[in-house]
PDB file of C-alpha atoms and ligand atoms in Angstrom:
ATOM      1  CA  MET A 276      70.140  17.796 -70.434  1.00 55.00           C
ATOM      2  CA  LEU A 277      70.558  16.668 -74.021  1.00 56.00           C
ATOM      3  CA  ILE A 278      69.799  19.346 -76.570  1.00 62.00           C
ATOM      4  CA  SER A 279      69.237  18.067 -80.069  1.00 66.00           C
ATOM      5  CA  MET A 280      70.181  20.458 -82.857  1.00 69.00           C
ATOM      6  CA  PRO A 281      67.936  20.479 -85.943  1.00 73.00           C
ATOM      7  CA  SER A 282      69.802  19.240 -89.021  1.00 79.00           C
ATOM      8  CA  PRO A 283      70.486  21.960 -91.552  1.00 79.00           C
ATOM      9  CA  THR A 284      68.235  22.210 -94.540  1.00 79.00           C
ATOM     10  CA  ASP A 285      69.769  21.619 -97.973  1.00 76.00           C
ATOM     11  CA  ALA A 286      69.970  25.374 -98.541  1.00 76.00           C
ATOM     12  CA  GLN A 287      71.745  25.879 -95.211  1.00 77.00           C
ATOM     13  CA  ALA A 288      74.127  22.988 -95.925  1.00 75.00           C
ATOM     14  CA  ASP A 289      74.965  24.578 -99.310  1.00 73.00           C
ATOM     15  CA  LEU A 290      75.615  27.896 -97.586  1.00 72.00           C
ATOM     16  CA  ILE A 291      77.889  26.257 -95.013  1.00 74.00           C
ATOM     17  CA  ALA A 292      79.826  24.433 -97.754  1.00 71.00           C
ATOM     18  CA  TYR A 293      80.170  27.733 -99.625  1.00 65.00           C
ATOM     19  CA  LEU A 294      81.522  29.515 -96.523  1.00 65.00           C
ATOM     20  CA  ASP A 295      83.880  26.609 -95.768  1.00 68.00           C
ATOM     21  CA  PHE A 296      85.230  26.881 -99.310  1.00 61.00           C
ATOM     22  CA  HIS A 297      86.032  30.576 -98.766  1.00 58.00           C
ATOM     23  CA  VAL A 298      87.656  29.979 -95.366  1.00 59.00           C
ATOM     24  CA  GLU A 299      89.850  27.272 -96.948  1.00 56.00           C
ATOM     25  CA  ALA A 300      90.791  29.705 -99.719  1.00 53.00           C
ATOM     26  CA  GLY A 301      91.915  32.280 -97.106  1.00 54.00           C
ATOM     27  CA  ALA A 302      88.840  34.550 -97.043  1.00 60.00           C
ATOM     28  CA  ASP A 303      88.395  33.987 -93.321  1.00 61.00           C
ATOM     29  CA  ALA A 304      87.370  37.397 -92.000  1.00 60.00           C
ATOM     30  CA  VAL A 305      84.574  39.837 -92.720  1.00 59.00           C
ATOM     31  CA  LEU A 306      86.192  43.231 -93.359  1.00 57.00           C
ATOM     32  CA  ASP A 307      83.402  45.365 -94.790  1.00 59.00           C
ATOM     33  CA  GLU A 308      79.685  45.310 -95.429  1.00 60.00           C
ATOM     34  CA  GLN A 309      80.224  45.604 -99.166  1.00 63.00           C
ATOM     35  CA  PRO A 310      82.530  43.320-101.178  1.00 63.00           C
ATOM     36  CA  HIS A 311      85.582  44.968-102.831  1.00 57.00           C
ATOM     37  CA  ASP A 312      87.434  43.562-105.814  1.00 57.00           C
ATOM     38  CA  ARG A 313      90.899  44.574-104.549  1.00 54.00           C
ATOM     39  CA  PHE A 314      92.605  42.899-107.484  1.00 51.00           C
ATOM     40  CA  GLY A 315      90.387  44.913-109.858  1.00 53.00           C
ATOM     41  CA  GLU A 316      91.127  48.099-107.902  1.00 50.00           C
ATOM     42  CA  ALA A 317      94.829  47.409-108.247  1.00 47.00           C
ATOM     43  CA  ASP A 318      94.588  47.451-112.051  1.00 46.00           C
ATOM     44  CA  THR A 319      94.025  51.198-111.813  1.00 43.00           C
ATOM     45  CA  PRO A 320      96.716  52.688-109.607  1.00 42.00           C
ATOM     46  CA  ALA A 321      95.077  54.482-106.704  1.00 39.00           C
ATOM     47  CA  PRO A 322      95.386  58.258-106.980  1.00 35.00           C
ATOM     48  CA  THR A 323      97.174  58.449-103.640  1.00 30.00           C
ATOM     49  CA  LEU A 324     100.111  56.438-104.929  1.00 30.00           C
ATOM     50  CA  ARG A 325     103.257  58.450-105.456  1.00 30.00           C
ATOM     51  CA  ALA A 326     104.479  58.576-109.033  1.00 36.00           C
ATOM     52  CA  PRO A 327     107.615  56.491-109.591  1.00 38.00           C
ATOM     53  CA  ARG A 328     110.659  58.715-109.189  1.00 33.00           C
ATOM     54  CA  ARG A 329     112.584  57.132-112.049  1.00 35.00           C
ATOM     55  CA  PRO A 330     111.517  58.431-115.465  1.00 38.00           C
ATOM     56  CA  ALA A 331     109.554  55.730-117.205  1.00 36.00           C
ATOM     57  CA  ALA A 332     111.622  53.844-119.773  1.00 36.00           C
ATOM     58  CA  ALA A 333     110.618  54.475-123.343  1.00 37.00           C
ATOM     59  CA  PRO A 334     108.274  51.684-124.446  1.00 36.00           C
ATOM     60  CA  ARG A 335     110.018  49.124-126.574  1.00 35.00           C
ATOM     61  CA  PRO A 336     108.345  47.963-129.793  1.00 36.00           C
ATOM     62  CA  ALA A 337     106.892  44.517-129.174  1.00 37.00           C
ATOM     63  CA  ALA A 338     109.094  41.959-130.907  1.00 34.00           C
ATOM     64  CA  PRO A 339     107.828  38.458-131.555  1.00 35.00           C
ATOM     65  CA  SER A 340     110.202  35.898-130.066  1.00 34.00           C
ATOM     66  CA  HIS A 341     113.023  34.781-132.359  1.00 35.00           C
ATOM     67  CA  GLY A 342     112.184  37.742-134.585  1.00 33.00           C
ATOM     68  CA  LEU A 343     109.571  35.653-136.375  1.00 39.00           C
ATOM     69  CA  VAL A 344     106.237  37.131-137.386  1.00 44.00           C
ATOM     70  CA  PRO A 345     103.471  34.794-136.181  1.00 47.00           C
ATOM     71  CA  PRO A 346     101.785  33.098-139.134  1.00 49.00           C
ATOM     72  CA  PRO A 347      98.252  34.226-139.905  1.00 55.00           C
ATOM     73  CA  GLY A 348      95.676  32.324-137.915  1.00 58.00           C
ATOM     74  CA  SER A 349      98.027  31.568-134.989  1.00 55.00           C
ATOM     75  CA  PRO A 350      96.415  31.770-131.513  1.00 52.00           C
ATOM     76  CA  PRO A 351      96.370  35.254-129.913  1.00 51.00           C
ATOM     77  CA  PRO A 352      99.214  36.024-127.511  1.00 47.00           C
ATOM     78  CA  PRO A 353      98.465  35.342-123.839  1.00 42.00           C
ATOM     79  CA  ALA A 354      96.727  38.178-121.988  1.00 40.00           C
ATOM     80  CA  PRO A 355      99.174  40.365-120.061  1.00 38.00           C
ATOM     81  CA  ALA A 356      99.466  39.515-116.342  1.00 38.00           C
ATOM     82  CA  ARG A 357      97.336  41.598-114.014  1.00 40.00           C
ATOM     83  CA  THR A 358      99.263  44.517-112.670  1.00 41.00           C
ATOM     84  CA  PHE A 359      99.477  45.433-108.976  1.00 56.00           C
ATOM     85  CA  GLY A 360     101.005  48.905-108.972  1.00 64.00           C
ATOM     86  CA  ARG A 361     104.734  48.546-109.570  1.00 65.00           C
ATOM     87  CA  ALA A 362     104.680  45.278-107.609  1.00 64.00           C
ATOM     88  CA  ALA A 363     103.989  43.305-110.782  1.00 57.00           C
ATOM     89  CA  SER A 364     106.630  44.989-112.963  1.00 60.00           C
ATOM     90  CA  ALA A 365     109.477  45.720-110.559  1.00 65.00           C
ATOM     91  CA  GLN A 366     112.208  43.076-110.382  1.00 74.00           C
ATOM     92  CA  PRO A 367     112.741  41.884-106.768  1.00 74.00           C
ATOM     93  CA  ASP A 368     116.255  43.430-106.658  1.00 84.00           C
ATOM     94  CA  GLU A 369     115.015  46.722-108.062  1.00 88.00           C
ATOM     95  CA  ALA A 370     112.118  46.779-105.584  1.00 92.00           C
ATOM     96  CA  ALA A 371     114.474  46.041-102.668  1.00 93.00           C
ATOM     97  CA  SER A 372     116.918  48.770-103.680  1.00 93.00           C
ATOM     98  CA  ASP A 373     114.046  51.220-104.113  1.00 95.00           C
ATOM     99  CA  ALA A 374     112.841  50.194-100.631  1.00 97.00           C
ATOM    100  CA  ARG A 375     116.311  50.902 -99.240  1.00 97.00           C
ATOM    101  CA  ALA A 376     116.397  54.351-100.799  1.00 97.00           C
ATOM    102  CA  ARG A 377     112.893  55.187 -99.569  1.00 97.00           C
ATOM    103  CA  ALA A 378     113.513  53.872 -96.059  1.00 98.00           C
ATOM    104  CA  ARG A 379     116.678  55.990 -95.770  1.00 97.00           C
ATOM    105  CA  GLU A 380     114.617  59.087 -96.516  1.00 98.00           C
ATOM    106  CA  ALA A 381     112.602  58.679 -93.298  1.00 98.00           C
ATOM    107  CA  LYS A 382     113.803  60.929 -90.509  1.00 98.00           C
ATOM    108  CA  SER A 383     111.121  59.843 -88.033  1.00 98.00           C
ATOM    109  CA  LEU A 384     108.788  56.909 -87.463  1.00 98.00           C
ATOM    110  CA  ASP A 385     105.853  59.003 -88.701  1.00 98.00           C
ATOM    111  CA  GLU A 386     107.680  59.696 -91.943  1.00 98.00           C
ATOM    112  CA  LEU A 387     108.591  56.033 -92.281  1.00 98.00           C
ATOM    113  CA  GLU A 388     104.970  55.007 -91.835  1.00 98.00           C
ATOM    114  CA  LYS A 389     103.847  57.496 -94.518  1.00 98.00           C
ATOM    115  CA  ILE A 390     106.550  56.305 -96.903  1.00 98.00           C
ATOM    116  CA  LEU A 391     105.488  52.678 -96.355  1.00 98.00           C
ATOM    117  CA  ALA A 392     101.836  53.602 -96.871  1.00 97.00           C
ATOM    118  CA  ASP A 393     102.758  54.976-100.337  1.00 97.00           C
ATOM    119  CA  PHE A 394     105.174  52.190-101.241  1.00 97.00           C
ATOM    120  CA  ASP A 395     103.691  50.115-104.012  1.00 95.00           C
ATOM    121  CA  ALA A 396     106.440  47.638-104.893  1.00 96.00           C
ATOM    122  CA  CYS A 397     105.329  44.943-102.429  1.00 96.00           C
ATOM    123  CA  PRO A 398     102.330  42.952-103.745  1.00 95.00           C
ATOM    124  CA  LEU A 399     101.051  42.265-100.241  1.00 97.00           C
ATOM    125  CA  ARG A 400      99.800  45.802 -99.856  1.00 96.00           C
ATOM    126  CA  PHE A 401      97.213  45.182-102.561  1.00 96.00           C
ATOM    127  CA  THR A 402      95.567  42.260-100.786  1.00 96.00           C
ATOM    128  CA  ALA A 403      95.828  43.616 -97.247  1.00 97.00           C
ATOM    129  CA  LYS A 404      93.193  45.862 -95.734  1.00 97.00           C
ATOM    130  CA  ASN A 405      95.556  47.899 -93.597  1.00 98.00           C
ATOM    131  CA  LEU A 406      99.217  48.699 -93.163  1.00 98.00           C
ATOM    132  CA  VAL A 407     100.207  47.253 -89.770  1.00 98.00           C
ATOM    133  CA  PHE A 408     103.089  49.467 -88.765  1.00 98.00           C
ATOM    134  CA  ALA A 409     103.552  49.276 -85.000  1.00 98.00           C
ATOM    135  CA  ASP A 410     102.091  49.446 -81.547  1.00 98.00           C
ATOM    136  CA  GLY A 411     103.532  50.465 -78.207  1.00 98.00           C
ATOM    137  CA  ASN A 412     106.001  53.094 -77.106  1.00 98.00           C
ATOM    138  CA  PRO A 413     108.681  54.270 -79.569  1.00 98.00           C
ATOM    139  CA  GLU A 414     110.738  55.473 -76.606  1.00 98.00           C
ATOM    140  CA  ALA A 415     110.873  51.960 -75.168  1.00 98.00           C
ATOM    141  CA  ARG A 416     114.151  50.206 -74.419  1.00 98.00           C
ATOM    142  CA  VAL A 417     112.862  46.944 -75.890  1.00 98.00           C
ATOM    143  CA  MET A 418     111.363  46.241 -79.287  1.00 98.00           C
ATOM    144  CA  PHE A 419     109.500  42.996 -80.133  1.00 99.00           C
ATOM    145  CA  LEU A 420     109.319  41.841 -83.727  1.00 98.00           C
ATOM    146  CA  GLY A 421     107.027  39.217 -85.158  1.00 98.00           C
ATOM    147  CA  GLU A 422     106.716  37.886 -88.689  1.00 98.00           C
ATOM    148  CA  ALA A 423     103.623  39.349 -90.349  1.00 98.00           C
ATOM    149  CA  PRO A 424     100.114  40.424 -89.354  1.00 98.00           C
ATOM    150  CA  GLY A 425      97.224  38.000 -89.290  1.00 98.00           C
ATOM    151  CA  ALA A 426      93.511  38.611 -89.875  1.00 97.00           C
ATOM    152  CA  ASP A 427      92.861  40.465 -86.563  1.00 98.00           C
ATOM    153  CA  GLU A 428      95.891  42.711 -87.049  1.00 98.00           C
ATOM    154  CA  ASP A 429      94.922  43.433 -90.665  1.00 98.00           C
ATOM    155  CA  ARG A 430      91.408  44.405 -89.591  1.00 98.00           C
ATOM    156  CA  ILE A 431      92.602  46.627 -86.695  1.00 98.00           C
ATOM    157  CA  GLY A 432      95.856  47.950 -88.216  1.00 98.00           C
ATOM    158  CA  LYS A 433      98.059  47.105 -85.197  1.00 98.00           C
ATOM    159  CA  PRO A 434     100.386  44.180 -84.535  1.00 98.00           C
ATOM    160  CA  PHE A 435      99.669  41.296 -82.190  1.00 98.00           C
ATOM    161  CA  MET A 436      95.954  41.889 -81.586  1.00 98.00           C
ATOM    162  CA  GLY A 437      94.650  38.342 -81.841  1.00 98.00           C
ATOM    163  CA  ARG A 438      95.285  35.236 -79.735  1.00 98.00           C
ATOM    164  CA  SER A 439      99.068  35.426 -80.243  1.00 98.00           C
ATOM    165  CA  GLY A 440      98.928  39.054 -79.124  1.00 98.00           C
ATOM    166  CA  GLN A 441      96.997  38.181 -75.983  1.00 98.00           C
ATOM    167  CA  LEU A 442      99.648  35.603 -75.128  1.00 98.00           C
ATOM    168  CA  LEU A 443     102.438  38.082 -75.879  1.00 98.00           C
ATOM    169  CA  ASP A 444     100.782  40.607 -73.546  1.00 98.00           C
ATOM    170  CA  LYS A 445     100.751  37.966 -70.769  1.00 98.00           C
ATOM    171  CA  MET A 446     104.380  37.027 -71.395  1.00 98.00           C
ATOM    172  CA  MET A 447     105.406  40.696 -71.291  1.00 98.00           C
ATOM    173  CA  ALA A 448     103.355  41.246 -68.133  1.00 98.00           C
ATOM    174  CA  ALA A 449     105.189  38.353 -66.464  1.00 98.00           C
ATOM    175  CA  VAL A 450     108.413  40.360 -66.698  1.00 98.00           C
ATOM    176  CA  GLY A 451     106.913  43.751 -65.923  1.00 98.00           C
ATOM    177  CA  LEU A 452     106.426  44.968 -69.503  1.00 98.00           C
ATOM    178  CA  ASP A 453     103.393  46.153 -71.412  1.00 98.00           C
ATOM    179  CA  ARG A 454     102.628  48.195 -74.517  1.00 98.00           C
ATOM    180  CA  THR A 455     103.576  51.428 -72.743  1.00 98.00           C
ATOM    181  CA  SER A 456     107.064  50.090 -72.041  1.00 98.00           C
ATOM    182  CA  ALA A 457     107.668  48.081 -75.186  1.00 98.00           C
ATOM    183  CA  TYR A 458     107.429  48.767 -78.926  1.00 98.00           C
ATOM    184  CA  ILE A 459     106.040  46.071 -81.234  1.00 99.00           C
ATOM    185  CA  GLY A 460     106.364  45.559 -84.982  1.00 98.00           C
ATOM    186  CA  ASN A 461     106.710  42.934 -87.652  1.00 98.00           C
ATOM    187  CA  ILE A 462     109.197  42.037 -90.333  1.00 98.00           C
ATOM    188  CA  VAL A 463     106.457  42.369 -92.960  1.00 98.00           C
ATOM    189  CA  PRO A 464     103.800  45.046 -92.308  1.00 98.00           C
ATOM    190  CA  TRP A 465     101.005  43.682 -94.529  1.00 98.00           C
ATOM    191  CA  ARG A 466      99.021  40.486 -94.004  1.00 98.00           C
ATOM    192  CA  PRO A 467      99.899  37.735 -96.522  1.00 97.00           C
ATOM    193  CA  PRO A 468      96.615  36.451 -97.992  1.00 96.00           C
ATOM    194  CA  GLY A 469      95.144  33.480 -96.152  1.00 94.00           C
ATOM    195  CA  ASN A 470      97.890  33.788 -93.496  1.00 93.00           C
ATOM    196  CA  ARG A 471     100.437  32.086 -95.719  1.00 96.00           C
ATOM    197  CA  ASN A 472     104.111  32.707 -94.948  1.00 96.00           C
ATOM    198  CA  PRO A 473     105.579  35.780 -96.660  1.00 97.00           C
ATOM    199  CA  THR A 474     107.809  34.762 -99.597  1.00 97.00           C
ATOM    200  CA  PRO A 475     111.581  35.478 -99.447  1.00 96.00           C
ATOM    201  CA  GLN A 476     111.018  38.237-102.077  1.00 96.00           C
ATOM    202  CA  GLU A 477     108.354  39.887 -99.957  1.00 97.00           C
ATOM    203  CA  VAL A 478     110.606  39.738 -96.909  1.00 98.00           C
ATOM    204  CA  ALA A 479     113.545  41.172 -98.894  1.00 97.00           C
ATOM    205  CA  VAL A 480     111.448  44.126-100.116  1.00 97.00           C
ATOM    206  CA  CYS A 481     110.100  44.907 -96.610  1.00 98.00           C
ATOM    207  CA  ARG A 482     113.402  44.388 -94.822  1.00 98.00           C
ATOM    208  CA  PRO A 483     114.901  47.900 -95.402  1.00 98.00           C
ATOM    209  CA  PHE A 484     111.804  49.374 -93.776  1.00 98.00           C
ATOM    210  CA  VAL A 485     111.978  47.282 -90.629  1.00 98.00           C
ATOM    211  CA  GLU A 486     115.731  47.945 -90.407  1.00 98.00           C
ATOM    212  CA  ARG A 487     115.071  51.690 -90.577  1.00 98.00           C
ATOM    213  CA  GLN A 488     112.247  51.280 -88.054  1.00 98.00           C
ATOM    214  CA  ILE A 489     114.716  49.647 -85.642  1.00 98.00           C
ATOM    215  CA  GLU A 490     117.233  52.448 -86.208  1.00 98.00           C
ATOM    216  CA  LEU A 491     114.611  55.077 -85.480  1.00 98.00           C
ATOM    217  CA  VAL A 492     113.388  53.355 -82.306  1.00 98.00           C
ATOM    218  CA  ASP A 493     116.982  52.696 -81.316  1.00 98.00           C
ATOM    219  CA  PRO A 494     116.166  50.025 -78.683  1.00 98.00           C
ATOM    220  CA  GLU A 495     118.647  48.481 -76.302  1.00 98.00           C
ATOM    221  CA  VAL A 496     117.149  45.033 -76.798  1.00 98.00           C
ATOM    222  CA  ILE A 497     115.393  43.609 -79.872  1.00 98.00           C
ATOM    223  CA  VAL A 498     113.342  40.470 -79.172  1.00 99.00           C
ATOM    224  CA  CYS A 499     112.767  38.377 -82.300  1.00 98.00           C
ATOM    225  CA  LEU A 500     109.638  36.269 -81.966  1.00 98.00           C
ATOM    226  CA  GLY A 501     110.193  33.139 -84.012  1.00 98.00           C
ATOM    227  CA  ALA A 502     112.482  31.999 -86.814  1.00 98.00           C
ATOM    228  CA  PRO A 503     111.464  34.362 -89.625  1.00 98.00           C
ATOM    229  CA  ALA A 504     112.268  37.528 -87.612  1.00 98.00           C
ATOM    230  CA  THR A 505     115.466  35.978 -86.187  1.00 98.00           C
ATOM    231  CA  GLN A 506     116.690  34.730 -89.553  1.00 98.00           C
ATOM    232  CA  THR A 507     115.875  37.990 -91.341  1.00 98.00           C
ATOM    233  CA  LEU A 508     117.719  40.187 -88.854  1.00 98.00           C
ATOM    234  CA  THR A 509     120.700  37.960 -88.030  1.00 98.00           C
ATOM    235  CA  GLY A 510     121.245  36.093 -91.279  1.00 97.00           C
ATOM    236  CA  THR A 511     121.293  32.754 -89.443  1.00 98.00           C
ATOM    237  CA  LYS A 512     119.727  29.771 -91.155  1.00 97.00           C
ATOM    238  CA  ASP A 513     119.305  27.861 -87.864  1.00 98.00           C
ATOM    239  CA  GLY A 514     115.833  27.009 -86.643  1.00 98.00           C
ATOM    240  CA  ILE A 515     114.346  28.755 -83.655  1.00 98.00           C
ATOM    241  CA  LEU A 516     114.764  25.809 -81.275  1.00 98.00           C
ATOM    242  CA  ARG A 517     118.508  26.194 -81.854  1.00 98.00           C
ATOM    243  CA  THR A 518     118.696  29.970 -81.732  1.00 98.00           C
ATOM    244  CA  ARG A 519     116.205  30.753 -78.955  1.00 98.00           C
ATOM    245  CA  GLY A 520     117.799  32.078 -75.832  1.00 98.00           C
ATOM    246  CA  ARG A 521     120.854  33.260 -77.841  1.00 98.00           C
ATOM    247  CA  LEU A 522     121.978  36.880 -77.883  1.00 98.00           C
ATOM    248  CA  PHE A 523     123.183  38.301 -81.186  1.00 98.00           C
ATOM    249  CA  PRO A 524     124.884  41.695 -81.581  1.00 98.00           C
ATOM    250  CA  TYR A 525     122.833  44.073 -83.717  1.00 98.00           C
ATOM    251  CA  LYS A 526     124.621  47.152 -85.123  1.00 98.00           C
ATOM    252  CA  LEU A 527     122.866  50.489 -84.871  1.00 98.00           C
ATOM    253  CA  PRO A 528     124.161  53.958 -85.785  1.00 98.00           C
ATOM    254  CA  THR A 529     124.265  54.729 -82.039  1.00 97.00           C
ATOM    255  CA  GLY A 530     126.107  51.556 -81.020  1.00 98.00           C
ATOM    256  CA  GLU A 531     125.225  47.936 -80.551  1.00 98.00           C
ATOM    257  CA  ALA A 532     121.866  46.580 -79.457  1.00 98.00           C
ATOM    258  CA  LYS A 533     121.340  43.042 -78.182  1.00 98.00           C
ATOM    259  CA  LEU A 534     119.074  40.817 -80.219  1.00 98.00           C
ATOM    260  CA  LEU A 535     117.406  38.023 -78.268  1.00 98.00           C
ATOM    261  CA  ALA A 536     115.742  35.180 -80.204  1.00 98.00           C
ATOM    262  CA  THR A 537     112.756  33.461 -78.645  1.00 98.00           C
ATOM    263  CA  LEU A 538     109.701  31.409 -79.581  1.00 98.00           C
ATOM    264  CA  HIS A 539     106.718  32.951 -81.340  1.00 98.00           C
ATOM    265  CA  PRO A 540     103.500  33.087 -79.285  1.00 98.00           C
ATOM    266  CA  ALA A 541     101.618  31.349 -82.124  1.00 98.00           C
ATOM    267  CA  PHE A 542     104.035  28.397 -81.750  1.00 98.00           C
ATOM    268  CA  LEU A 543     103.458  28.400 -77.988  1.00 98.00           C
ATOM    269  CA  LEU A 544      99.687  28.284 -78.525  1.00 98.00           C
ATOM    270  CA  ARG A 545     100.235  25.146 -80.605  1.00 98.00           C
ATOM    271  CA  GLN A 546     102.864  23.656 -78.271  1.00 98.00           C
ATOM    272  CA  PRO A 547     102.159  24.968 -74.743  1.00 98.00           C
ATOM    273  CA  VAL A 548     104.766  22.607 -73.288  1.00 98.00           C
ATOM    274  CA  GLN A 549     107.437  24.867 -74.857  1.00 98.00           C
ATOM    275  CA  LYS A 550     106.333  27.820 -72.740  1.00 98.00           C
ATOM    276  CA  ARG A 551     108.967  26.904 -70.166  1.00 98.00           C
ATOM    277  CA  LEU A 552     111.660  27.700 -72.738  1.00 98.00           C
ATOM    278  CA  ALA A 553     110.047  31.056 -73.571  1.00 98.00           C
ATOM    279  CA  TRP A 554     109.836  31.785 -69.860  1.00 98.00           C
ATOM    280  CA  ARG A 555     113.629  31.265 -69.580  1.00 98.00           C
ATOM    281  CA  ASP A 556     114.116  33.745 -72.463  1.00 98.00           C
ATOM    282  CA  PHE A 557     111.831  36.311 -70.921  1.00 98.00           C
ATOM    283  CA  ARG A 558     113.676  36.061 -67.616  1.00 98.00           C
ATOM    284  CA  ALA A 559     116.902  36.629 -69.557  1.00 98.00           C
ATOM    285  CA  LEU A 560     115.271  39.674 -71.122  1.00 98.00           C
ATOM    286  CA  ARG A 561     114.341  41.033 -67.685  1.00 98.00           C
ATOM    287  CA  ALA A 562     117.919  40.481 -66.502  1.00 98.00           C
ATOM    288  CA  LEU A 563     119.259  42.340 -69.545  1.00 98.00           C
ATOM    289  CA  LEU A 564     116.968  45.290 -68.891  1.00 98.00           C
ATOM    290  CA  ASP A 565     117.950  45.289 -65.226  1.00 97.00           C
ATOM    291  CA  GLY A 566     121.635  45.310 -66.199  1.00 96.00           C
ATOM    292  CA  LYS A 567     122.123  41.908 -64.570  1.00 93.00           C
ATOM    293  CA  ALA A 568     123.215  39.978 -67.656  1.00 81.00           C
TER     294      ALA A 568
HETATM  295  N1  LIG B1323     101.864  37.066 -85.636  1.00 95.17           N
HETATM  296  C1  LIG B1323     102.857  37.926 -85.962  1.00 95.17           C
HETATM  297  O1  LIG B1323     103.983  37.512 -86.274  1.00 95.17           O
HETATM  298  N2  LIG B1323     102.582  39.235 -85.970  1.00 95.17           N
HETATM  299  C2  LIG B1323     101.425  39.748 -85.610  1.00 95.17           C
HETATM  300  O2  LIG B1323     101.236  40.962 -85.631  1.00 95.17           O
HETATM  301  C3  LIG B1323     100.395  38.838 -85.294  1.00 95.17           C
HETATM  302  C4  LIG B1323     100.634  37.515 -85.310  1.00 95.17           C
END
């Protein structure tokens, strides 16, 4: 039976074009009934943010460049950039060393999560709805690490909840694992707006936290899903089709874990033919856990 759909009215077509525009711009999920201007909120630091531990530097008197006084009638100076907590003012190196110091303070995963929730030197936290810290069992022998949360994970506050997560669950199930026997996290715990890739600076600021998270979980095997996780934790520049299936040593205070690189489920959703390679890696993971590799 052929069902003919009525063509949209002009008003409906305008509305569809308006929604398409927002989806293209990265506003692709409904988070709340009421709109929030998160950028505006960020101009006023939220009261829950911890005060910076370093004493604030004394303000310097504003000096016109080259020591010249602007002639009368010259255009006004540009408006200051919007501020996002310390994220706007902190230099990337300073933010990363602050992240290292804060991450070291955490004596447990709960403490680490609280420290991250208060950490305001990564700009991503100001555009994300939720901190996406982890899911699964912190006592697990195996820890999976992805890149960064997407829209579903941001909405729910847990990693790998969307289509990639469903595929990851199936891949784990194929080797006898699930979220009670595995721990799951990401290199970056906040969703980059519009699902763009996190920048190298964002990764560098978040890295001390994921490194501490790994130390606290203390897994025997770390499975890096995709190139960003593999490159961040091993330092390799090689692409994932080169590194997948390889085992890298990963130093932990308690000894050495094995880091296994494999393909990201999102990549497998785009290129299902590559699932056979991931299957090989997951069988290697099973053999590692069974002490047969
Ligand atoms: N992709 C990731 O890398 N992490 C998630 O949590 C979801 C999708």
